[in-house]
XYZ file of C-alpha atoms in Angstrom:
627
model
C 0.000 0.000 0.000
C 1.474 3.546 -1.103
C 2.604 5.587 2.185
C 0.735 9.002 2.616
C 2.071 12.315 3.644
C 1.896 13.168 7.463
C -0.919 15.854 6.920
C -2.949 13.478 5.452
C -6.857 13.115 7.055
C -7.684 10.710 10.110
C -9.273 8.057 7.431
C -5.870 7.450 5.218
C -5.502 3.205 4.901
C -2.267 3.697 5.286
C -2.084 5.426 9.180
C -5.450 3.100 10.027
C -3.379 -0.206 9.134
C 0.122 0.834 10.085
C -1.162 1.638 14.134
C 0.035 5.302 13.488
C -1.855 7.898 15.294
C -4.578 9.212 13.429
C -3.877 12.411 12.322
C -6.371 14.848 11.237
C -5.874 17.739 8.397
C -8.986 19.426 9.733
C -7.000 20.861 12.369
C -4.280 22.426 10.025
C -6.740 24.768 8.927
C -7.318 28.279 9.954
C -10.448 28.501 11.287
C -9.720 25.159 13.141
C -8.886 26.654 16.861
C -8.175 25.164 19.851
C -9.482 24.927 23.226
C -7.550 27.527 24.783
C -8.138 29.797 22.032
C -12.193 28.978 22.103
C -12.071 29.691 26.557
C -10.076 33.419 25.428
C -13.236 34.079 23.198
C -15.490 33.211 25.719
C -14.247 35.261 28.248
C -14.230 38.632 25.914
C -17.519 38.207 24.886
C -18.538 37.270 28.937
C -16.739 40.682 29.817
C -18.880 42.423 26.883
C -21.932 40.992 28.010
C -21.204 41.472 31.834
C -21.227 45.289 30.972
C -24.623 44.984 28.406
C -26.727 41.989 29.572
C -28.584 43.666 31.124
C -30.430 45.514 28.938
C -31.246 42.577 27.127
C -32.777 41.072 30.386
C -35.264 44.468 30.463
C -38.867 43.000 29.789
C -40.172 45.025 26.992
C -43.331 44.914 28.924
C -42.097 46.323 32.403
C -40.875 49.494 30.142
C -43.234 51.939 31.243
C -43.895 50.476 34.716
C -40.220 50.413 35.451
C -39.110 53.390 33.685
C -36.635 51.705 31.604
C -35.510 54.120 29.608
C -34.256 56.598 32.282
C -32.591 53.845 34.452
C -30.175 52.628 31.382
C -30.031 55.494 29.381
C -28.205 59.054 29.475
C -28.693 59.568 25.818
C -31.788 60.498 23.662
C -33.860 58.185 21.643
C -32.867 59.756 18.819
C -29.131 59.463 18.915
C -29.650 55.551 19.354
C -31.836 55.435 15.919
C -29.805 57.940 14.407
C -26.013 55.708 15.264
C -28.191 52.735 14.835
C -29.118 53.788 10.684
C -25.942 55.020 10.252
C -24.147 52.327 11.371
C -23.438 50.703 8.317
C -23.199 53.373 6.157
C -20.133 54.826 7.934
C -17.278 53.741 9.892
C -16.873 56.273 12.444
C -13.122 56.799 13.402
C -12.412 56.435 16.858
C -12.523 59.486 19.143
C -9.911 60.774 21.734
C -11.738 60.910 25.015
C -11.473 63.580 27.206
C -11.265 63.703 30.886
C -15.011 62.985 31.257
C -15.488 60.485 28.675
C -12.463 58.085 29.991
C -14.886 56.632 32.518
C -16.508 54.995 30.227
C -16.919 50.913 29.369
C -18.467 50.004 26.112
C -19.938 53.227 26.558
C -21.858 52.704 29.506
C -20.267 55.345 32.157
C -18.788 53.142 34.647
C -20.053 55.551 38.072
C -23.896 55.674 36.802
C -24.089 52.810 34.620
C -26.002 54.516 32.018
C -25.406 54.506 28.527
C -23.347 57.541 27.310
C -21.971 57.013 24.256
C -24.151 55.240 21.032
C -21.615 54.268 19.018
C -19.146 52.616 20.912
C -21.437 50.094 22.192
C -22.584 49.055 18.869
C -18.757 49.117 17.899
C -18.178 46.726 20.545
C -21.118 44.674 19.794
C -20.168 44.107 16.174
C -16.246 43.421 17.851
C -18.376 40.504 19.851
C -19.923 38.963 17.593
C -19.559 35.678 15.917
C -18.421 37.330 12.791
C -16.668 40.024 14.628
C -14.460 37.388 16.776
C -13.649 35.323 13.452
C -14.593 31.987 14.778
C -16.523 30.666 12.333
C -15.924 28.376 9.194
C -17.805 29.037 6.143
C -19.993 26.429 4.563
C -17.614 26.304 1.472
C -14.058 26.453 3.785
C -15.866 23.153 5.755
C -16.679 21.314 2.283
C -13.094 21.717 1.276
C -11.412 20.614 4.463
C -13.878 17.860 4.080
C -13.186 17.214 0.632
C -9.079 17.624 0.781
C -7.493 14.135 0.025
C -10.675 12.376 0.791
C -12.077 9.561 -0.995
C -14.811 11.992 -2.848
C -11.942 14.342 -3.424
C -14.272 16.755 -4.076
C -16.442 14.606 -6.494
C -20.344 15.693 -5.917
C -22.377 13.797 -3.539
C -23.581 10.425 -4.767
C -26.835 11.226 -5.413
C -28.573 8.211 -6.088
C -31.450 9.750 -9.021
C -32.027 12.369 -10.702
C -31.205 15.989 -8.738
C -34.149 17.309 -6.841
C -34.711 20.564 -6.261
C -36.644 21.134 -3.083
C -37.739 24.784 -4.086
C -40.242 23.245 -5.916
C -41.905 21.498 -2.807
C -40.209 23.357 0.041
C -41.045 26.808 0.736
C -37.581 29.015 -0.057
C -36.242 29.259 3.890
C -36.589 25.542 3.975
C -35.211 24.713 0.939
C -31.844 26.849 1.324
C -31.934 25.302 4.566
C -32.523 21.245 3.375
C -30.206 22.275 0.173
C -27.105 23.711 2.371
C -27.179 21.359 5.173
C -28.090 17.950 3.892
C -24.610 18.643 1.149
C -22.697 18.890 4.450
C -24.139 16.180 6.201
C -23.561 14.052 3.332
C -19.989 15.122 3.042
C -19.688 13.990 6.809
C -20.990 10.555 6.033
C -18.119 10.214 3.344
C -15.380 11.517 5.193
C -16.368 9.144 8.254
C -17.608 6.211 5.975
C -20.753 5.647 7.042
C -23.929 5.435 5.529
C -26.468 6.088 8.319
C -27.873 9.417 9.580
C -29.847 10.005 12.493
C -32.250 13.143 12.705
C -32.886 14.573 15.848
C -36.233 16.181 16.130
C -37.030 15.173 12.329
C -40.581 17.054 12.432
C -42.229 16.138 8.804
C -39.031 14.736 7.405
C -37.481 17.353 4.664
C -34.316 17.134 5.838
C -34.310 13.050 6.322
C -36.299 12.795 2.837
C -33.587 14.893 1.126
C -30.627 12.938 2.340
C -32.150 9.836 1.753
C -33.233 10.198 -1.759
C -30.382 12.763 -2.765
C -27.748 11.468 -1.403
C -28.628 7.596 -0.897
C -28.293 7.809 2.979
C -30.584 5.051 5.016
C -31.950 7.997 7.541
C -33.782 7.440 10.781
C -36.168 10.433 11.897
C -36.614 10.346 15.708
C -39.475 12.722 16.891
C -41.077 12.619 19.809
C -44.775 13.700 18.012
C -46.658 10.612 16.894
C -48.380 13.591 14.595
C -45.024 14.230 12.849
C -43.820 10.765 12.229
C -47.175 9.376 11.107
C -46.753 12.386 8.738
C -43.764 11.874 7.695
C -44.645 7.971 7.311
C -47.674 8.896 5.200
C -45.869 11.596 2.894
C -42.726 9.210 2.031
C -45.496 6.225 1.347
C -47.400 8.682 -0.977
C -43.710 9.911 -2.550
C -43.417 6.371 -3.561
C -46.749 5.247 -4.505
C -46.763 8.396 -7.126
C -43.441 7.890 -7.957
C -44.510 4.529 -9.874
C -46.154 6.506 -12.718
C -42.895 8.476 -13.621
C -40.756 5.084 -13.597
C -42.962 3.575 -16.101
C -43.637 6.303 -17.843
C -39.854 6.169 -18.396
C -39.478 2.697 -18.914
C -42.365 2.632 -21.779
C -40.450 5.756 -23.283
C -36.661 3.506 -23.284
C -38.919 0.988 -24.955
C -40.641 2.751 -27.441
C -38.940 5.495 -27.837
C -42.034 7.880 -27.053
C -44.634 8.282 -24.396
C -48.048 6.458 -24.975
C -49.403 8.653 -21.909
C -48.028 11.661 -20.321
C -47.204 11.349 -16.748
C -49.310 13.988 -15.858
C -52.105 12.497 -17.100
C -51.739 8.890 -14.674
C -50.537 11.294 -11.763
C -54.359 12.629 -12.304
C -55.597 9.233 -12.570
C -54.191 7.953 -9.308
C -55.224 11.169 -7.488
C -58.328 10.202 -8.656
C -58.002 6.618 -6.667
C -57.347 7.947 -3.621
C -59.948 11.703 -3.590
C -60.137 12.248 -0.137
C -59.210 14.377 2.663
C -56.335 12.246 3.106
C -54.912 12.710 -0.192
C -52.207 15.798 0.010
C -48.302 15.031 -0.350
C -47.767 17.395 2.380
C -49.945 17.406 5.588
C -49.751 21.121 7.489
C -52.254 20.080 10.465
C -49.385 19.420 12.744
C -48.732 22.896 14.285
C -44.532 23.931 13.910
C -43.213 25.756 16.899
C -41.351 29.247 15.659
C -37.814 30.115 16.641
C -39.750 33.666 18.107
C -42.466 31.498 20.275
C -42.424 33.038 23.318
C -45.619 31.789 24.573
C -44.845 27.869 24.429
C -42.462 26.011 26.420
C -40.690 22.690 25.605
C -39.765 19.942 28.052
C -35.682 19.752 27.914
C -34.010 17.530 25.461
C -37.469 16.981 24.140
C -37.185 15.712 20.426
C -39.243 16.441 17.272
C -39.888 20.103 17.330
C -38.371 21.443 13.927
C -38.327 25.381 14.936
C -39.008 27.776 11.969
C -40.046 31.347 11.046
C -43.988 31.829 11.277
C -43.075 34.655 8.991
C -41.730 32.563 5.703
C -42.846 29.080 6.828
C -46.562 29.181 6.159
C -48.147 26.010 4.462
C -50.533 26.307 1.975
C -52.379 24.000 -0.405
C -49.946 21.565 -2.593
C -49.736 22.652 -5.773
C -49.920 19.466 -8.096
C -47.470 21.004 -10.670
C -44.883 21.116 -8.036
C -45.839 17.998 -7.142
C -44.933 16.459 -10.349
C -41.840 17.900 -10.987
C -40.514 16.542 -7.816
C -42.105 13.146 -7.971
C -40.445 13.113 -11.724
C -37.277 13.202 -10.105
C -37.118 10.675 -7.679
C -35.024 7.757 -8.177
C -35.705 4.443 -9.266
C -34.132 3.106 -5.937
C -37.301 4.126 -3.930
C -39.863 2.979 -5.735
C -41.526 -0.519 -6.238
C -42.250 -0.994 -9.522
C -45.390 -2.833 -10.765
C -46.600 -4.324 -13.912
C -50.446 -4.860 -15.077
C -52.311 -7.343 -13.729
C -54.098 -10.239 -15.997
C -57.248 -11.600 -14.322
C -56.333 -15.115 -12.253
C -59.613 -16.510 -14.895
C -57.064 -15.351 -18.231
C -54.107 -17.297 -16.847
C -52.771 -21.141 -17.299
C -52.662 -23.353 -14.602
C -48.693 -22.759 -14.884
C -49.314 -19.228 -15.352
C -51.194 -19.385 -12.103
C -48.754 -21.155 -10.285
C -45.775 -18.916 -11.376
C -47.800 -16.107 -10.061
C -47.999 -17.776 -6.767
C -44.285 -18.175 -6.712
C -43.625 -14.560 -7.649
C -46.419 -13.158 -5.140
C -44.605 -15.222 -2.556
C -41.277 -13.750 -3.665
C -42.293 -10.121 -3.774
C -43.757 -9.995 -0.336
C -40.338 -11.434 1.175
C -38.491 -9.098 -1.088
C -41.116 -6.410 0.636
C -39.933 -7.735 3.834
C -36.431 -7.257 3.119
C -36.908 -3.345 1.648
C -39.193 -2.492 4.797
C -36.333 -3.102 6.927
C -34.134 -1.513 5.123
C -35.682 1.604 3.656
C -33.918 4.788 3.346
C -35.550 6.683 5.533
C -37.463 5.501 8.644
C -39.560 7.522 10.737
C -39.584 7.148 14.581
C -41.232 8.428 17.629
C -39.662 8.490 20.461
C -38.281 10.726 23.961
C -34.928 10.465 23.562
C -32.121 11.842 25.976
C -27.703 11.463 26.092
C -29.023 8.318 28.527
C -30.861 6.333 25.311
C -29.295 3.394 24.392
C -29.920 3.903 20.126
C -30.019 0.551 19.573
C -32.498 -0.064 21.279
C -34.571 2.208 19.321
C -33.066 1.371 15.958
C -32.427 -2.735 15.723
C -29.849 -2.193 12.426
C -27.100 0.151 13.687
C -24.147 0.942 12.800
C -22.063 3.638 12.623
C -23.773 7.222 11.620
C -23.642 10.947 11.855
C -26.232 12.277 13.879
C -28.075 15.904 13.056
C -30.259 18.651 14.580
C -32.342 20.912 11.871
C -33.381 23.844 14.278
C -33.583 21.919 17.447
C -35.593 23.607 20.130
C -34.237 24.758 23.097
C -32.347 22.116 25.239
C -32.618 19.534 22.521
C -29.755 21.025 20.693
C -27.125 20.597 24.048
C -28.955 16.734 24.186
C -27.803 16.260 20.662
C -24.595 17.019 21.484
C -23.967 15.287 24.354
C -25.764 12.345 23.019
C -22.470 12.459 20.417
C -19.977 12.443 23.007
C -21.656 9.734 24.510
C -22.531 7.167 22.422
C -19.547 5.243 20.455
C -21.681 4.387 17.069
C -22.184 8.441 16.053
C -19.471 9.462 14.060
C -19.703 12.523 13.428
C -22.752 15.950 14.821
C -24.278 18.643 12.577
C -26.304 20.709 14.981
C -28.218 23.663 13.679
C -30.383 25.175 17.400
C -32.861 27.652 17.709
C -35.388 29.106 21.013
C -32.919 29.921 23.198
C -35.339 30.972 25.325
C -36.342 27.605 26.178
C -32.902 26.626 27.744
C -33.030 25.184 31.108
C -30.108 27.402 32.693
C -28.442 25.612 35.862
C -27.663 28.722 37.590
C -30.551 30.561 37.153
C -31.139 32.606 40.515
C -34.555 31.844 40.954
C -33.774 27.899 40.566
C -36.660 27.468 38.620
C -35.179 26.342 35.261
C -33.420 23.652 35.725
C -35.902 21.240 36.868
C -34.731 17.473 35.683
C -31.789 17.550 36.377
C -29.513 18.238 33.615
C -29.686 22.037 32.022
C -28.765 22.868 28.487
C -26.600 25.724 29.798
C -24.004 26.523 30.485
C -22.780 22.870 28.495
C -19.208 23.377 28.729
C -16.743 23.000 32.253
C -15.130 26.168 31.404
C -18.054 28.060 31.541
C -19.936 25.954 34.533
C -16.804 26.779 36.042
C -17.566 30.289 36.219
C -21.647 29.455 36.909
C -22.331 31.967 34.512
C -25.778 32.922 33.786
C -27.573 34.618 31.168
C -31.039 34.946 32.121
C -34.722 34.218 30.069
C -35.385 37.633 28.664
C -31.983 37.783 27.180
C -31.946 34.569 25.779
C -35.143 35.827 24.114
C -33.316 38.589 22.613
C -30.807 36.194 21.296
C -33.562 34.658 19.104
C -33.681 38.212 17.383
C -32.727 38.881 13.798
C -30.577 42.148 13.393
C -29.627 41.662 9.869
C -33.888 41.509 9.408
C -34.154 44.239 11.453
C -31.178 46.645 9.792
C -32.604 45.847 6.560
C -36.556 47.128 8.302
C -37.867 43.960 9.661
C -38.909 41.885 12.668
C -40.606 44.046 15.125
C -43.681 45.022 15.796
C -43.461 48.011 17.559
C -47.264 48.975 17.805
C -48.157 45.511 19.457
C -45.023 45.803 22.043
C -46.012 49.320 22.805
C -49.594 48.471 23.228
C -48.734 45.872 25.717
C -46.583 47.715 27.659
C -49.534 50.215 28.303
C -51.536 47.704 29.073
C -49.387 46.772 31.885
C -49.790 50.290 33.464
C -53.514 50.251 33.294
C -53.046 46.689 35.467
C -50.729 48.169 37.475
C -52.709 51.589 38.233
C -56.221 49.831 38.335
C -56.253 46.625 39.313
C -54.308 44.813 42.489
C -51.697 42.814 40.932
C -50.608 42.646 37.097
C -48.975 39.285 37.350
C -51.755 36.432 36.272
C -51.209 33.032 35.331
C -53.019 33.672 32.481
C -51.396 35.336 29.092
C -52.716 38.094 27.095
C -52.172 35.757 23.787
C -52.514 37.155 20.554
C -54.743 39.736 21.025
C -53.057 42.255 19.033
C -53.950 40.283 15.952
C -57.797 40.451 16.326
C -57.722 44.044 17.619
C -59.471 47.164 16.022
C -57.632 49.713 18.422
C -56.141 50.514 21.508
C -59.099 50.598 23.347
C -60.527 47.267 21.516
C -57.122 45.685 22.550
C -57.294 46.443 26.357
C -60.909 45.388 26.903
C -59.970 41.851 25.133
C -57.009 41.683 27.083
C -58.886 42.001 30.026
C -61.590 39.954 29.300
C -58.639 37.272 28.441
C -57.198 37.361 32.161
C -60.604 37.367 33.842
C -60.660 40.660 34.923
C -63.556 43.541 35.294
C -63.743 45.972 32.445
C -66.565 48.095 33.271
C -64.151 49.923 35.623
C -62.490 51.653 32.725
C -64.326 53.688 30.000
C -63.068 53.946 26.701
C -61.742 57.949 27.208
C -59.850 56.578 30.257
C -57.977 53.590 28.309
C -57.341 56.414 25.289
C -56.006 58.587 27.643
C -53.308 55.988 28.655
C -52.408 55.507 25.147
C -52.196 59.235 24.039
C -49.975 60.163 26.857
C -47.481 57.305 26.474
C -47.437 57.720 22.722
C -44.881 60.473 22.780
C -42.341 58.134 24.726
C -42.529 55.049 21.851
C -39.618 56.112 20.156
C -37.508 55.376 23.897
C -39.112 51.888 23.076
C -38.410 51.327 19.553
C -34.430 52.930 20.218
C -34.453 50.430 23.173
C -35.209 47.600 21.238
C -33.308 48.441 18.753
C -30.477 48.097 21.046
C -31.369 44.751 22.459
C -31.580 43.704 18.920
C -27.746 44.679 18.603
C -26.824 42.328 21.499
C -28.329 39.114 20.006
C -25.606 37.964 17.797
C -23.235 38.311 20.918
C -25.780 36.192 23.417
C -26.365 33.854 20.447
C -22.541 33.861 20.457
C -22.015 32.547 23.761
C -24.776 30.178 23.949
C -22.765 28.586 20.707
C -19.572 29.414 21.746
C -20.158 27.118 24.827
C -21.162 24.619 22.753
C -18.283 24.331 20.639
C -15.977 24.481 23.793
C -17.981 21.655 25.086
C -17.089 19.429 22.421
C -13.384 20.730 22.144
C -12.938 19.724 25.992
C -13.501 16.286 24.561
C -10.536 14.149 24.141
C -11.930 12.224 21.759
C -12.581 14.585 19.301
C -10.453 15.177 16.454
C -12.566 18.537 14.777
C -14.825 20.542 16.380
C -15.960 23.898 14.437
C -19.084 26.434 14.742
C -20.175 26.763 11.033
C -22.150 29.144 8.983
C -24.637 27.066 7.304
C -27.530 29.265 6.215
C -27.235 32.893 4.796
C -28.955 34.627 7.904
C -31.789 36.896 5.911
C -33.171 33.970 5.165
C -32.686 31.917 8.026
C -31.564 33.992 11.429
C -30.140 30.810 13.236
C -27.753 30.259 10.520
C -24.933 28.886 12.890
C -23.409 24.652 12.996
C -21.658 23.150 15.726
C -19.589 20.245 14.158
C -17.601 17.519 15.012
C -15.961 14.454 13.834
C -14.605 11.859 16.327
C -11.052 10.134 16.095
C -11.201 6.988 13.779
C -9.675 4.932 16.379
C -11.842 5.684 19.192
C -15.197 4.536 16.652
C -16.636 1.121 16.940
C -17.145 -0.146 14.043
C -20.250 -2.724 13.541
């Protein structure tokens, strides 16, 4: 066997079968950095936010109640929306600070606390973000390292039919999404050798249908919503039956050389068989929790809750042309192809008897696919405790991914990978940070089973750091939305936060257990808002009258802009909360031994899909079990 070059990857024959230690080219590259390097990170964006956080952890609805403006602020509203448009339009060079401005820490004055100076806080947030602290891989720059001197060497996936293009039965978010991640997964299952993926909170399956039919991967979707998996059970069994028109259509056309019938045409003909209620590719009665959903919570490591936009991620009827196209392309490796039956009274009495044979043939060759189709749908609770096999009976070595994982699912996933010998390699994409358990949350009412989903590395349980709910709801904002004049509604937060000083000023106590809900949405007006809202949390309306509730609204509306600059500047903190949370994560795996490349990666461009960040890792060959 030819000898390879020392920098050659973890997988080389050569270093498996010679007992060499396996090294790893992954960690020659740039954006490969160590653990120390990783904690340094940490702790500049921990001093950032130990100056900031907590402006992030001011409840929007508390503004007017608690006067949040004047206890954070010493500058107008209108110097925060002013630096905040002008941000990006001009770098503003760095001023020499006089006696009275030294005092200052990402300008917050250090004696009152208050914000002083506009710009250099948003200079220091942009420093403290992901992109600012040059962390992260690109989705190409991960591909190549991938790619370098691998088997594939950079050869495309092996798809296994025709290409697919999910735009035309995704909606765009989630096909840039299904399109960008499933070519890394895929990439991950080469460079490891495997050919099994397992999807973590697989919802209704794009992600698992994608790689299984693109790429040729056997997938296993675990969810914990029977609603989701028989969905996702029903749509690939529908994908399949449909997709027998298309491969005979194709092989009359090798045969003949033209089409007796168009596809089109049988497609109607079977959609015809099966009218009914039943009959849609694509079922959207199981309700998808947003990344934004403030008003749900999830059990931790809970699996099966595929977190999306509300905003871009709206079903809507299948649209049978779309349909088509994509069933046109699917291979010929998923289907079960079928030839016309004769009538048992037209046939010989050997005729009838081969039949027999061939019927009892095809249902053990139907026995034989079932347990090995591409992509298998599960339900399931799963936690880093669950033994896989006993949940899936065939296997063997895989890569296991998150698509939007909610909440403490996404630290689950990953310490499910340290865990468990048989997964090669993680792709975790997480959303609703909000609905992290947090183990040193003051209150101590988080972290009630035991095991929190932050902080998830020892460096930064060391220092029992602690970000708090209301800021880890800011993290699940979208400032490049936002910059570009999108993602908040300012009129519903204001009229909330009024709200809460009518409770406070009129009635005893303006906690409930109750929540307003969506009132907003089915309002006519301010004064049509409050009197739902009250109805809503059981309380007596008749003690307002409609001038008293206007009156509330006219004399706070003057302040809104303090609200909409405020927010503004919570927005500006996400990306460095969001960096933390993920920062944490990726030290988490890089305190393990066994891991040969760790790396945060941007997956998704972030317009279209705000929690656009990877954590990925690859385990040492030699510490895999191979089945």
């Amino acid at each position: 066997m030819p000898r390879c070059t020392p920098a050659v990857d973890f997988f080389c024959p050569c270093r498996i079968h010679s007992g060499l230690p396996q090294i790893s080219f992954l960690n020659m590259i740039p954006s490969s950095y160590s653990l120390k390097e990783i904690q340094r990170r940490i702790d500049e964006v921990k001093r950032f936010l130990s100056a900031t956080i907590s402006i992030a952890n001011a409840h929007t609805v508390e503004f007017y109640t608690h006067d949040v403006w004047n206890r954070f602020m010493a500058v107008s509203p209108e110097e925060v929306l002013s630096a905040f448009s002008s941000r990006s339009d001009q770098q503003r060079e760095p001023e020499v600070k006089g006696k009275e401005q030294s005092s200052t820490t990402f300008g917050f004055c250090n004696d009152s606390n208050r914000l002083v100076d506009t710009h250099e806080l948003l200079q220091a947030a942009k420093a403290h973000s992901l992109p600012g602290l040059g962390v992260c891989m690109s989705r190409v720059e991960l591909l190549q390292a991938l790619r370098q001197n691998g088997s594939d060497s950079g050869d495309p996936p092996a798809e296994i039919g025709a290409e697919l293009e999910p735009d035309e039965f995704m909606n765009s978010k989630k096909s840039h999404e299904v399109q960008s991640m499933s070519e890394v997964v895929a990439c991950l299952a080469k460079r490891c050798g495997v050919k099994q993926v397992i999807d973590i909170g697989s919802g209704k399956g794009y992600l698992s249908s994608f790689l299984s039919l693109q790429h040729g991967l056997r997938v296993y979707g675990i969810d914990s919503s029977s609603t989701n998996t028989h969905g996702a059970q029903e749509r690939n069994r529908k994908l399949k039956k449909f997709s027998r028109v298309y491969q005979k259509h194709n092989k009359t056309m090798r045969a003949q050389g033209e089409a007796t019938q168009s596809p089109q045409e049988e497609l109607i003909e079977i959609k015809s068989g099966l009218n009914g209620e039943d009959d849609v590719l694509y079922d959207a009665g199981a309700k998808i929790v947003s990344q934004e959903e403030e008003e749900r919570a999830q059990p931790p490591a809970l699996i099966g809750l595929s977190n999306v936009d509300p905003a871009v991620e709206g079903h809507s009827e299948p649209n049978p042309e779309t349909e088509e196209l994509f069933l046109n392309a699917l291979s010929v490796d998923v289907i079960q192809p079928t030839s016309p039956r004769v009538p048992p009274s037209q046939l010989s009495a050997e005729e009838r008897e081969k039949r027999k044979r061939e019927n009892l043939e095809r249902k053990a060759q139907n026995r034989n696919n079932s347990a090995s189709a591409v992509f298998s749908p599960l339900t399931s609770y799963v936690t880093a405790e669950t033994e896989l096999r006993e949940l899936i009976d065939e296997l063997e070595d895989a890569v296991m991914v998150g698509l939007h994982t909610c909440g403490d699912l996404a630290p689950s996933t990953l310490r499910m990978f340290v865990a468990k010998s048989e997964l090669a390699a993680v792709c975790s994409v997480g959303c609703c940070y909000h609905l992290l358990s947090e183990e040193f949350d003051p209150a101590g009412q988080e972290c009630l089973r035991g095991v929190c989903g932050f902080p998830l590395s020892q460096y930064l349980h060391d220092l029992s750091w602690f970000c708090g709910r209301n800021a880890r709801m800011s993290a699940c904002l979208a400032l490049e939305r936002v910059s570009l004049g999108q993602g908040i509604q300012m009129e519903s937060l204001f009229y909330r936060a009024v709200l809460h000083v009518i409770l406070r000023d009129h009635y005893s106590s303006f906690k409930s257990e109750k929540r307003v809900g969506n009132v907003y949405s089915k309002s006519k007006s301010f004064v049509d808002y409050v009197r739902r809202a009250l109805r809503r949390l059981d309380l007596d309306e008749s003690k307002l009258s409609d001038c008293d509730i206007q009156d509330y609204h006219d004399t706070h509306r003057p302040r809104m802009a303090e609200m909409h600059a405020f927010n503004l500047l919570k927005v500006t903190l996400a990306p460095c909360i969001e960096g933390l949370i993920l920062l944490d994560r990726l030290c988490y795996l890089k305190e393990q031994e066994e891991e040969s490349f760790s790396a945060l990666v941007q997956l998704f461009d972030p317009l279209l899909s705000p929690r656009c960040y990877a954590v990925v890792g690859l385990k040492s060959y030699g510490d895999r079990i191979t089945s």
